[in-house]
Amino acid sequence: MNWINSNPCWKKIKDAGFGIACSEFGTLQLAKELSIPFTAGKEFNIFNAFTASTLYKAGAYRSTLSSELNLSEIKKYL
């Protein structure tokens, strides 16, 4: 489906150079199909480097770690 033509909002986002925050795989896939930069939100429950790496390889330019991690766990990713 051609999402750009079906909803002019997506075209405006893409043309303006904005990115979108994805909270589930459907939005992530849409961003990839439209070549819109995206971030992976905390809803992906990123608890480890494998998940962060997988989302990065999928195209996420930024990821938000799970809010359930404590400071010592977060420091592992810095």
GROMACS .gro file of C-alpha atoms in nm:
model
   78
    1MET     CA    1   0.000   0.000   0.000
    2ASN     CA    2   0.123   0.347  -0.078
    3TRP     CA    3   0.095   0.516   0.263
    4ILE     CA    4   0.242   0.844   0.141
    5ASN     CA    5  -0.046   0.894  -0.103
    6SER     CA    6  -0.316   0.759   0.128
    7ASN     CA    7  -0.239   1.002   0.412
    8PRO     CA    8  -0.086   1.344   0.337
    9CYS     CA    9   0.035   1.370   0.698
   10TRP     CA   10   0.307   1.107   0.629
   11LYS     CA   11   0.429   1.304   0.328
   12LYS     CA   12   0.454   1.622   0.538
   13ILE     CA   13   0.652   1.438   0.806
   14LYS     CA   14   0.889   1.289   0.550
   15ASP     CA   15   0.930   1.611   0.350
   16ALA     CA   16   1.004   1.812   0.665
   17GLY     CA   17   1.278   1.567   0.760
   18PHE     CA   18   1.115   1.472   1.088
   19GLY     CA   19   1.148   1.134   1.250
   20ILE     CA   20   0.885   0.941   1.443
   21ALA     CA   21   0.888   0.762   1.776
   22CYS     CA   22   0.778   0.401   1.739
   23SER     CA   23   0.619   0.213   2.024
   24GLU     CA   24   0.528  -0.107   1.840
   25PHE     CA   25   0.638  -0.307   1.536
   26GLY     CA   26   0.359  -0.187   1.307
   27THR     CA   27   0.476   0.174   1.331
   28LEU     CA   28   0.838   0.063   1.297
   29GLN     CA   29   0.757  -0.123   0.975
   30LEU     CA   30   0.565   0.176   0.840
   31ALA     CA   31   0.859   0.408   0.914
   32LYS     CA   32   1.093   0.169   0.733
   33GLU     CA   33   0.862   0.143   0.431
   34LEU     CA   34   0.835   0.522   0.408
   35SER     CA   35   1.208   0.579   0.477
   36ILE     CA   36   1.123   0.800   0.774
   37PRO     CA   37   1.387   0.806   1.051
   38PHE     CA   38   1.258   0.653   1.372
   39THR     CA   39   1.340   0.591   1.734
   40ALA     CA   40   1.250   0.281   1.933
   41GLY     CA   41   1.053   0.380   2.241
   42LYS     CA   42   1.053   0.232   2.590
   43GLU     CA   43   0.752   0.021   2.496
   44PHE     CA   44   0.994  -0.221   2.324
   45ASN     CA   45   1.126  -0.308   2.674
   46ILE     CA   46   1.492  -0.286   2.578
   47PHE     CA   47   1.670  -0.474   2.859
   48ASN     CA   48   1.987  -0.584   2.683
   49ALA     CA   49   2.240  -0.510   2.411
   50PHE     CA   50   2.095  -0.777   2.182
   51THR     CA   51   1.756  -0.603   2.166
   52ALA     CA   52   1.914  -0.259   2.124
   53SER     CA   53   2.139  -0.391   1.848
   54THR     CA   54   1.849  -0.563   1.672
   55LEU     CA   55   1.645  -0.244   1.669
   56TYR     CA   56   1.948  -0.046   1.549
   57LYS     CA   57   1.996  -0.294   1.263
   58ALA     CA   58   1.626  -0.253   1.183
   59GLY     CA   59   1.690   0.119   1.135
   60ALA     CA   60   1.630   0.285   1.471
   61TYR     CA   61   1.868   0.579   1.512
   62ARG     CA   62   1.794   0.598   1.886
   63SER     CA   63   1.646   0.366   2.146
   64THR     CA   64   1.500   0.432   2.488
   65LEU     CA   65   1.597   0.170   2.743
   66SER     CA   66   1.328   0.012   2.957
   67SER     CA   67   1.219   0.227   3.250
   68GLU     CA   68   1.245  -0.085   3.467
   69LEU     CA   69   1.626  -0.086   3.449
   70ASN     CA   70   1.816   0.055   3.745
   71LEU     CA   71   2.114   0.290   3.715
   72SER     CA   72   2.381   0.017   3.738
   73GLU     CA   73   2.208  -0.177   3.459
   74ILE     CA   74   2.185   0.134   3.243
   75LYS     CA   75   2.557   0.208   3.291
   76LYS     CA   76   2.634  -0.117   3.106
   77TYR     CA   77   2.509   0.047   2.786
   78LEU     CA   78   2.715   0.365   2.813
   0.00000   0.00000   0.00000
